[in-house]
mmCIF file of C-alpha atoms in Angstrom:
data_model
loop_
_atom_site.group_PDB
_atom_site.id
_atom_site.type_symbol
_atom_site.label_atom_id
_atom_site.label_comp_id
_atom_site.label_asym_id
_atom_site.label_seq_id
_atom_site.Cartn_x
_atom_site.Cartn_y
_atom_site.Cartn_z
ATOM 1 C CA MET A 226 15.377 -45.997 23.844
ATOM 2 C CA ARG A 227 15.596 -48.283 20.688
ATOM 3 C CA ASN A 228 14.832 -46.753 17.584
ATOM 4 C CA THR A 229 17.037 -49.223 15.334
ATOM 5 C CA ARG A 230 15.570 -51.008 12.701
ATOM 6 C CA THR A 231 18.151 -53.456 11.371
ATOM 7 C CA GLU A 232 18.193 -54.882 7.569
ATOM 8 C CA ASP A 233 17.548 -58.431 9.233
ATOM 9 C CA GLU A 234 13.978 -57.006 10.588
ATOM 10 C CA MET A 235 12.952 -56.097 6.977
ATOM 11 C CA SER A 236 10.502 -57.903 4.806
ATOM 12 C CA PRO A 237 11.735 -59.458 1.674
ATOM 13 C CA GLU A 238 9.674 -56.675 -0.294
ATOM 14 C CA GLY A 239 11.265 -54.013 1.357
ATOM 15 C CA LEU A 240 14.941 -55.030 1.552
ATOM 16 C CA ARG A 241 14.281 -55.500 -2.346
ATOM 17 C CA ASP A 242 12.579 -51.969 -2.281
ATOM 18 C CA LEU A 243 15.691 -50.445 -0.637
ATOM 19 C CA LEU A 244 18.381 -52.035 -2.842
ATOM 20 C CA ALA A 245 16.700 -50.482 -5.843
ATOM 21 C CA LEU A 246 16.514 -47.288 -3.772
ATOM 22 C CA LEU A 247 20.357 -47.439 -3.202
ATOM 23 C CA ALA A 248 20.722 -48.094 -7.136
ATOM 24 C CA SER A 249 18.586 -45.433 -7.968
ATOM 25 C CA SER A 250 19.747 -42.607 -5.784
ATOM 26 C CA ARG A 251 23.603 -42.442 -6.967
ATOM 27 C CA GLY A 252 24.451 -38.642 -6.957
ATOM 28 C CA GLU A 253 22.161 -37.679 -4.610
ATOM 29 C CA ARG A 254 23.304 -36.399 -1.250
ATOM 30 C CA ILE A 255 19.666 -36.992 0.162
ATOM 31 C CA SER A 256 16.793 -38.738 -0.627
ATOM 32 C CA ARG A 257 13.388 -39.778 0.885
ATOM 33 C CA ALA A 258 11.661 -43.146 0.449
ATOM 34 C CA VAL A 259 8.645 -45.458 1.822
ATOM 35 C CA VAL A 260 9.786 -49.169 2.611
ATOM 36 C CA ASP A 261 7.805 -51.580 4.327
ATOM 37 C CA ASP A 262 4.964 -48.742 5.195
ATOM 38 C CA GLU A 263 8.055 -46.655 7.104
ATOM 39 C CA THR A 264 9.444 -43.512 5.653
ATOM 40 C CA VAL A 265 13.491 -43.473 5.127
ATOM 41 C CA TRP A 266 16.218 -41.167 4.077
ATOM 42 C CA VAL A 267 18.963 -42.360 2.254
ATOM 43 C CA LYS A 268 22.477 -40.120 2.829
ATOM 44 C CA ARG A 269 24.926 -41.117 0.503
ATOM 45 C CA TYR A 270 28.406 -39.671 1.560
ATOM 46 C CA ASP A 271 29.932 -40.201 -1.386
ATOM 47 C CA ALA A 272 27.583 -38.275 -3.572
ATOM 48 C CA GLU A 273 29.164 -35.439 -3.695
ATOM 49 C CA SER A 274 32.876 -33.864 -3.158
ATOM 50 C CA ARG A 275 33.034 -31.348 -0.225
ATOM 51 C CA PRO A 276 32.464 -27.655 -1.451
ATOM 52 C CA LEU A 277 35.929 -25.827 -1.643
ATOM 53 C CA GLY A 278 35.207 -23.160 0.821
ATOM 54 C CA LYS A 279 34.848 -26.326 3.343
ATOM 55 C CA ARG A 280 38.412 -27.766 2.092
ATOM 56 C CA LEU A 281 39.934 -24.438 1.975
ATOM 57 C CA HIS A 282 38.526 -23.973 5.694
ATOM 58 C CA GLY A 283 40.167 -27.501 6.641
ATOM 59 C CA TRP A 284 43.188 -26.988 4.677
ATOM 60 C CA ALA A 285 43.474 -23.426 6.810
ATOM 61 C CA THR A 286 42.467 -24.866 10.088
ATOM 62 C CA PRO A 287 46.219 -25.320 11.814
ATOM 63 C CA LEU A 288 46.654 -21.479 11.505
ATOM 64 C CA MET A 289 43.403 -20.371 12.835
ATOM 65 C CA PRO A 290 43.886 -17.924 15.796
ATOM 66 C CA LYS A 291 41.261 -19.181 18.180
ATOM 67 C CA PRO A 292 40.173 -23.161 19.062
ATOM 68 C CA PHE A 293 36.474 -22.208 17.786
ATOM 69 C CA LEU A 294 37.446 -20.916 14.755
ATOM 70 C CA ARG A 295 38.988 -24.775 13.301
ATOM 71 C CA SER A 296 37.196 -27.105 10.882
ATOM 72 C CA SER A 297 36.255 -30.356 11.628
ATOM 73 C CA ARG A 298 38.472 -32.928 9.867
ATOM 74 C CA LEU A 299 38.183 -33.633 6.691
ATOM 75 C CA LEU A 300 37.316 -37.340 6.217
ATOM 76 C CA LYS A 301 36.705 -39.999 3.711
ATOM 77 C CA PRO A 302 33.328 -40.909 2.812
ATOM 78 C CA TYR A 303 33.645 -44.355 4.739
ATOM 79 C CA ALA A 304 34.937 -42.425 7.934
ATOM 80 C CA GLN A 305 32.272 -39.457 7.820
ATOM 81 C CA VAL A 306 29.598 -42.790 7.785
ATOM 82 C CA ASP A 307 31.481 -43.745 11.238
ATOM 83 C CA ARG A 308 31.375 -40.598 12.891
ATOM 84 C CA GLU A 309 27.974 -39.717 12.456
ATOM 85 C CA LEU A 310 27.150 -43.627 13.523
ATOM 86 C CA ARG A 311 29.237 -42.853 16.540
ATOM 87 C CA LYS A 312 27.775 -39.595 17.448
ATOM 88 C CA MET A 313 24.265 -40.700 16.851
ATOM 89 C CA GLU A 314 24.952 -43.836 19.489
ATOM 90 C CA ALA A 315 26.232 -41.297 21.997
ATOM 91 C CA PHE A 316 23.293 -39.045 22.022
ATOM 92 C CA GLN A 317 20.994 -41.967 22.135
ATOM 93 C CA ARG A 318 22.814 -43.677 24.836
ATOM 94 C CA ALA A 319 22.427 -40.362 26.833
ATOM 95 C CA GLY A 320 18.556 -40.416 26.564
ATOM 96 C CA PHE A 321 17.910 -38.214 23.251
ATOM 97 C CA ILE A 322 15.809 -39.293 20.230
ATOM 98 C CA THR A 323 17.843 -39.760 16.856
ATOM 99 C CA ALA A 324 16.874 -40.731 13.702
ATOM 100 C CA GLY A 325 17.909 -44.221 14.068
ATOM 101 C CA LEU A 326 19.539 -46.046 11.602
ATOM 102 C CA VAL A 327 17.797 -48.848 9.330
ATOM 103 C CA TYR A 328 20.711 -50.189 7.118
ATOM 104 C CA ARG A 329 24.224 -49.184 6.213
ATOM 105 C CA LYS A 330 26.555 -50.282 3.425
ATOM 106 C CA GLY A 331 29.848 -48.487 2.901
ATOM 107 C CA PRO A 332 29.574 -44.581 2.586
ATOM 108 C CA ILE A 333 25.527 -44.824 2.600
ATOM 109 C CA LEU A 334 23.221 -44.457 5.726
ATOM 110 C CA VAL A 335 19.653 -45.459 5.565
ATOM 111 C CA LEU A 336 17.966 -43.246 8.510
ATOM 112 C CA ARG A 337 14.401 -43.784 9.664
ATOM 113 C CA ASN A 338 12.171 -40.864 9.684
ATOM 114 C CA GLY A 339 12.149 -39.223 13.559
ATOM 115 C CA PRO A 340 9.189 -37.313 15.283
ATOM 116 C CA PRO A 341 8.836 -33.967 14.000
ATOM 117 C CA THR A 342 11.856 -31.060 13.553
ATOM 118 C CA LEU A 343 11.818 -28.203 15.891
ATOM 119 C CA LEU A 344 11.750 -26.738 12.810
ATOM 120 C CA SER A 345 8.455 -27.898 11.552
ATOM 121 C CA LEU A 346 6.697 -27.152 14.992
ATOM 122 C CA VAL A 347 7.924 -23.634 15.095
ATOM 123 C CA GLU A 348 7.059 -23.319 11.454
ATOM 124 C CA GLY A 349 3.868 -24.615 12.444
ATOM 125 C CA ALA A 350 2.784 -23.113 16.015
ATOM 126 C CA ALA A 351 -0.609 -21.346 16.351
ATOM 127 C CA THR A 352 0.796 -18.254 18.304
ATOM 128 C CA ALA A 353 3.840 -16.304 19.052
ATOM 129 C CA ALA A 354 3.625 -17.893 22.902
ATOM 130 C CA ASP A 355 3.474 -21.348 21.313
ATOM 131 C CA SER A 356 6.854 -20.807 19.129
ATOM 132 C CA HIS A 357 8.615 -18.910 22.161
ATOM 133 C CA ARG A 358 7.941 -21.905 24.232
ATOM 134 C CA LEU A 359 9.655 -24.479 21.504
ATOM 135 C CA LEU A 360 13.049 -22.445 20.915
ATOM 136 C CA ARG A 361 13.423 -21.784 24.591
ATOM 137 C CA GLY A 362 12.695 -25.543 25.193
ATOM 138 C CA GLY A 363 15.429 -26.399 22.596
ATOM 139 C CA GLY A 364 17.891 -24.129 23.962
ATOM 140 C CA GLU A 365 17.491 -26.315 27.092
ATOM 141 C CA ALA A 366 17.722 -29.349 25.475
ATOM 142 C CA LEU A 367 21.302 -28.361 24.106
ATOM 143 C CA ALA A 368 22.309 -27.123 27.668
ATOM 144 C CA ARG A 369 21.397 -30.762 28.895
ATOM 145 C CA ALA A 370 23.166 -32.489 26.227
ATOM 146 C CA HIS A 371 26.346 -30.153 27.118
ATOM 147 C CA ARG A 372 26.106 -31.141 30.615
ATOM 148 C CA LEU A 373 26.127 -34.816 29.411
ATOM 149 C CA GLY A 374 29.639 -34.109 27.881
ATOM 150 C CA LEU A 375 27.810 -34.320 23.980
ATOM 151 C CA CYS A 376 28.408 -31.274 21.383
ATOM 152 C CA HIS A 377 26.235 -31.434 18.307
ATOM 153 C CA GLY A 378 28.704 -29.460 16.163
ATOM 154 C CA ARG A 379 26.012 -27.581 14.080
ATOM 155 C CA PRO A 380 22.704 -27.259 15.912
ATOM 156 C CA HIS A 381 19.802 -25.747 14.071
ATOM 157 C CA PRO A 382 15.927 -26.226 14.557
ATOM 158 C CA ARG A 383 15.765 -28.478 11.296
ATOM 159 C CA ASP A 384 17.874 -30.812 13.280
ATOM 160 C CA MET A 385 16.395 -31.016 16.299
ATOM 161 C CA PHE A 386 13.558 -33.448 16.970
ATOM 162 C CA HIS A 387 10.869 -33.092 19.921
ATOM 163 C CA ASP A 388 8.020 -35.651 20.192
ATOM 164 C CA GLY A 389 5.725 -33.934 23.456
ATOM 165 C CA LYS A 390 8.250 -35.714 25.957
ATOM 166 C CA ASN A 391 11.495 -36.500 24.799
ATOM 167 C CA TRP A 392 14.089 -34.145 22.864
ATOM 168 C CA GLY A 393 16.236 -35.493 19.982
ATOM 169 C CA PHE A 394 19.165 -34.536 17.249
ATOM 170 C CA MET A 395 20.106 -35.684 13.751
ATOM 171 C CA ASP A 396 22.723 -34.718 11.295
ATOM 172 C CA PHE A 397 26.076 -35.584 13.572
ATOM 173 C CA GLU A 398 28.167 -34.512 10.085
ATOM 174 C CA GLU A 399 30.352 -32.158 12.233
ATOM 175 C CA GLU A 400 32.916 -32.936 15.296
ATOM 176 C CA PRO A 401 34.286 -29.675 16.503
ATOM 177 C CA GLU A 402 35.346 -31.734 19.787
ATOM 178 C CA ALA A 403 37.919 -33.513 17.792
ATOM 179 C CA VAL A 404 39.921 -30.266 17.117
ATOM 180 C CA MET A 405 39.232 -28.366 19.889
ATOM 181 C CA PRO A 406 38.377 -28.575 23.708
ATOM 182 C CA LEU A 407 34.924 -29.617 24.573
ATOM 183 C CA ALA A 408 33.829 -26.352 26.078
ATOM 184 C CA GLU A 409 35.121 -24.404 22.983
ATOM 185 C CA ALA A 410 32.842 -27.217 20.428
ATOM 186 C CA GLN A 411 29.959 -26.572 22.826
ATOM 187 C CA ALA A 412 29.976 -22.760 22.967
ATOM 188 C CA ARG A 413 30.161 -22.810 19.234
ATOM 189 C CA ASP A 414 26.927 -25.034 19.010
ATOM 190 C CA ALA A 415 25.182 -22.346 21.332
ATOM 191 C CA PHE A 416 26.504 -19.422 19.146
ATOM 192 C CA LEU A 417 25.242 -21.253 16.014
ATOM 193 C CA TYR A 418 21.820 -22.420 17.915
ATOM 194 C CA GLN A 419 21.125 -18.579 18.151
ATOM 195 C CA PHE A 420 21.153 -18.019 14.642
ATOM 196 C CA GLY A 421 18.447 -20.227 13.993
ATOM 197 C CA VAL A 422 16.312 -18.606 16.901
ATOM 198 C CA VAL A 423 16.755 -14.889 15.658
ATOM 199 C CA ALA A 424 15.532 -16.220 12.017
ATOM 200 C CA LEU A 425 12.329 -18.100 13.249
ATOM 201 C CA SER A 426 11.403 -15.874 16.252
ATOM 202 C CA ARG A 427 8.404 -13.884 16.125
ATOM 203 C CA ASP A 428 9.052 -11.626 19.028
ATOM 204 C CA ALA A 429 11.701 -9.492 20.633
ATOM 205 C CA GLU A 430 11.618 -11.138 23.460
ATOM 206 C CA THR A 431 12.494 -14.720 22.393
ATOM 207 C CA PRO A 432 16.402 -14.717 21.259
ATOM 208 C CA GLN A 433 17.000 -13.454 24.791
ATOM 209 C CA SER A 434 14.673 -15.985 27.088
ATOM 210 C CA VAL A 435 16.245 -18.884 24.909
ATOM 211 C CA LEU A 436 20.110 -17.747 25.757
ATOM 212 C CA ASP A 437 18.731 -17.226 28.914
ATOM 213 C CA ALA A 438 17.483 -20.801 29.349
ATOM 214 C CA TYR A 439 20.544 -22.247 27.750
ATOM 215 C CA ARG A 440 22.998 -20.244 29.873
ATOM 216 C CA ALA A 441 20.778 -21.466 33.090
ATOM 217 C CA GLY A 442 21.511 -24.797 32.331
ATOM 218 C CA ALA A 443 24.861 -25.019 30.690
ATOM 219 C CA PRO A 444 28.214 -26.146 32.138
ATOM 220 C CA ALA A 445 30.365 -23.045 33.523
ATOM 221 C CA ALA A 446 33.076 -23.604 31.728
ATOM 222 C CA THR A 447 30.943 -23.617 28.196
ATOM 223 C CA CYS A 448 29.505 -20.264 29.337
ATOM 224 C CA ALA A 449 33.041 -18.879 29.618
ATOM 225 C CA ALA A 450 34.327 -20.250 26.345
ATOM 226 C CA LEU A 451 30.966 -18.929 24.984
ATOM 227 C CA ASP A 452 31.981 -15.433 26.019
ATOM 228 C CA ARG A 453 35.435 -15.213 24.825
ATOM 229 C CA LEU A 454 33.682 -16.317 21.462
ATOM 230 C CA ILE A 455 31.398 -13.359 21.715
ATOM 231 C CA ALA A 456 34.136 -11.375 22.930
ATOM 232 C CA PHE A 457 36.219 -12.464 19.536
ATOM 233 C CA PHE A 458 33.123 -11.554 17.357
ATOM 234 C CA LYS A 459 32.915 -7.717 18.273
ATOM 235 C CA PRO A 460 35.082 -6.001 16.279
ATOM 236 C CA LEU A 461 33.396 -8.022 13.326
ATOM 237 C CA GLN A 462 29.852 -7.157 14.499
ATOM 238 C CA ARG A 463 30.987 -3.389 14.202
ATOM 239 C CA VAL A 464 32.189 -3.919 10.652
ATOM 240 C CA GLY A 465 28.919 -5.495 9.754
ATOM 241 C CA GLU A 466 26.998 -2.939 10.533
ATOM 242 C CA ALA A 467 28.893 -0.722 8.623
ATOM 243 C CA MET A 468 28.192 -3.215 6.028
ATOM 244 C CA ALA A 469 24.509 -3.254 6.510
ATOM 245 C CA LYS A 470 24.124 0.244 5.398
ATOM 246 C CA VAL A 471 25.189 -1.000 1.965
ATOM 247 C CA HIS A 472 23.419 -4.300 1.961
ATOM 248 C CA ARG A 473 21.976 -6.464 4.748
ATOM 249 C CA GLY A 474 21.982 -10.238 3.132
ATOM 250 C CA GLY A 475 20.419 -13.006 4.875
ATOM 251 C CA ASP A 476 23.740 -13.969 6.709
ATOM 252 C CA LEU A 477 24.538 -11.012 7.714
ATOM 253 C CA ASP A 478 21.331 -10.102 9.165
ATOM 254 C CA ARG A 479 21.522 -13.071 11.291
ATOM 255 C CA PHE A 480 24.896 -12.593 12.892
ATOM 256 C CA LEU A 481 23.627 -8.792 13.502
ATOM 257 C CA ARG A 482 20.504 -10.016 15.123
ATOM 258 C CA ALA A 483 22.160 -12.641 17.008
ATOM 259 C CA MET A 484 25.205 -10.442 18.198
ATOM 260 C CA ALA A 485 22.804 -8.125 19.476
ATOM 261 C CA VAL A 486 21.757 -10.606 22.003
ATOM 262 C CA PHE A 487 24.679 -12.105 22.805
ATOM 263 C CA SER A 488 25.761 -8.135 23.637
ATOM 264 C CA ALA A 489 22.883 -7.030 25.618
ATOM 265 C CA PRO A 490 22.462 -7.637 29.449
ATOM 266 C CA THR A 491 21.148 -10.731 30.500
ATOM 267 C CA ALA A 492 17.489 -10.154 30.966
ATOM 268 C CA ALA A 493 14.819 -12.521 33.662
ATOM 269 C CA THR A 494 12.415 -13.932 31.714
ATOM 270 C CA ALA A 495 9.823 -14.897 34.172
ATOM 271 C CA SER A 496 6.858 -15.805 32.097
ATOM 272 C CA SER A 497 8.986 -18.304 30.094
ATOM 273 C CA LYS A 498 8.469 -21.878 31.555
ATOM 274 C CA PRO A 499 10.275 -24.784 30.247
ATOM 275 C CA LEU A 500 8.372 -27.006 27.785
ATOM 276 C CA GLU A 501 6.791 -29.523 29.621
ATOM 277 C CA ALA A 502 5.895 -33.396 28.555
ATOM 278 C CA GLY A 503 2.545 -32.991 26.419
ATOM 279 C CA ALA A 504 2.841 -29.653 26.133
ATOM 280 C CA LEU A 505 2.914 -30.047 22.108
ATOM 281 C CA SER A 506 -0.249 -31.665 21.762
ATOM 282 C CA ASP A 507 -1.820 -28.813 19.853
ATOM 283 C CA LEU A 508 1.338 -27.843 18.334
ATOM 284 C CA ARG A 509 1.723 -30.078 15.647
ATOM 285 C CA PRO A 510 3.034 -28.362 12.077
ATOM 286 C CA ALA A 511 0.316 -27.963 9.386
ATOM 287 C CA GLU A 512 2.951 -30.191 7.466
ATOM 288 C CA GLU A 513 4.445 -32.431 8.338
ATOM 289 C CA GLY A 514 26.310 -4.520 31.715
ATOM 290 C CA ARG A 515 25.910 -8.498 31.649
ATOM 291 C CA PRO A 516 28.427 -10.472 33.881
ATOM 292 C CA GLU A 517 31.289 -12.387 31.904
ATOM 293 C CA ARG A 518 30.015 -15.329 33.111
ATOM 294 C CA PRO A 519 26.256 -14.967 34.604
ATOM 295 C CA PRO A 520 25.790 -16.569 38.115
ATOM 296 C CA THR A 521 22.915 -19.170 36.315
ATOM 297 C CA CYS A 522 25.924 -20.846 34.662
ATOM 298 C CA ARG A 523 26.189 -24.361 36.737
ATOM 299 C CA THR A 524 29.528 -25.192 37.792
ATOM 300 C CA GLN A 525 31.685 -28.247 37.046
ATOM 301 C CA ASP A 526 30.510 -30.342 39.928
ATOM 302 C CA GLU A 527 26.505 -29.440 39.359
ATOM 303 C CA ARG A 528 27.088 -31.002 36.157
ATOM 304 C CA HIS A 529 27.659 -34.401 37.200
ATOM 305 C CA ARG A 530 24.483 -34.373 39.643
#
């Protein structure tokens, strides 16, 4: 699946426009433009320093009591670009859509526009059932990536693509698998994806259905790691519920809603079916107790079949 257009394939005018764009975009982390009749996105890793909170997290990582609490390594801008390209190529080799590289110069990436994001598709879905199928399909795609030994790092519906047949991912700015066991990093992926799901769901059944779909396809070791992660956050759930009586902000609301799903008994969702090829032809956006390890989780041998 080739989706990379190189500098050599650009017209002289397009290259001139691109270089002018790079000169004018200093200080902007993300900018958008049209070059050679194609929409491109410029990512500048040299545009801003890492927020203090993330730097503190990185410095405190050696003291973290659990692997899944660790921060990705703090890297210089050039190394951050290398990391994003390395992960992007790994996902592309595995058959997933990626944004595609147009140009790279030092700490700057120019990426082509991809298919509609999962976020835009869900926001433009005509019905709650359509939204349900899309979010569930995203959970299945994440499980497939995990079966193939991949980890996104911070999966959110805005960082996932769907073109009606194939799924894809973008914005590989985190690499938790480099500082913790792969199963722990993948469990963190599943945990974070659920935050986006609860924020976008239009009915009460969707979050549980998405979690069931993910568990049905995820490696057994990752399911077990996810259970350990959930158990760790259970005491914080009770603290959060007490705080919510005073003020329930957006982040706290998403945490509590996600934890309610993680803590609920696993439910069968017979009416939910995987998203099939072509199922999105009418879904384009208007504008661009529960057992500790559910029996549906794949075993380590099955993940390689």
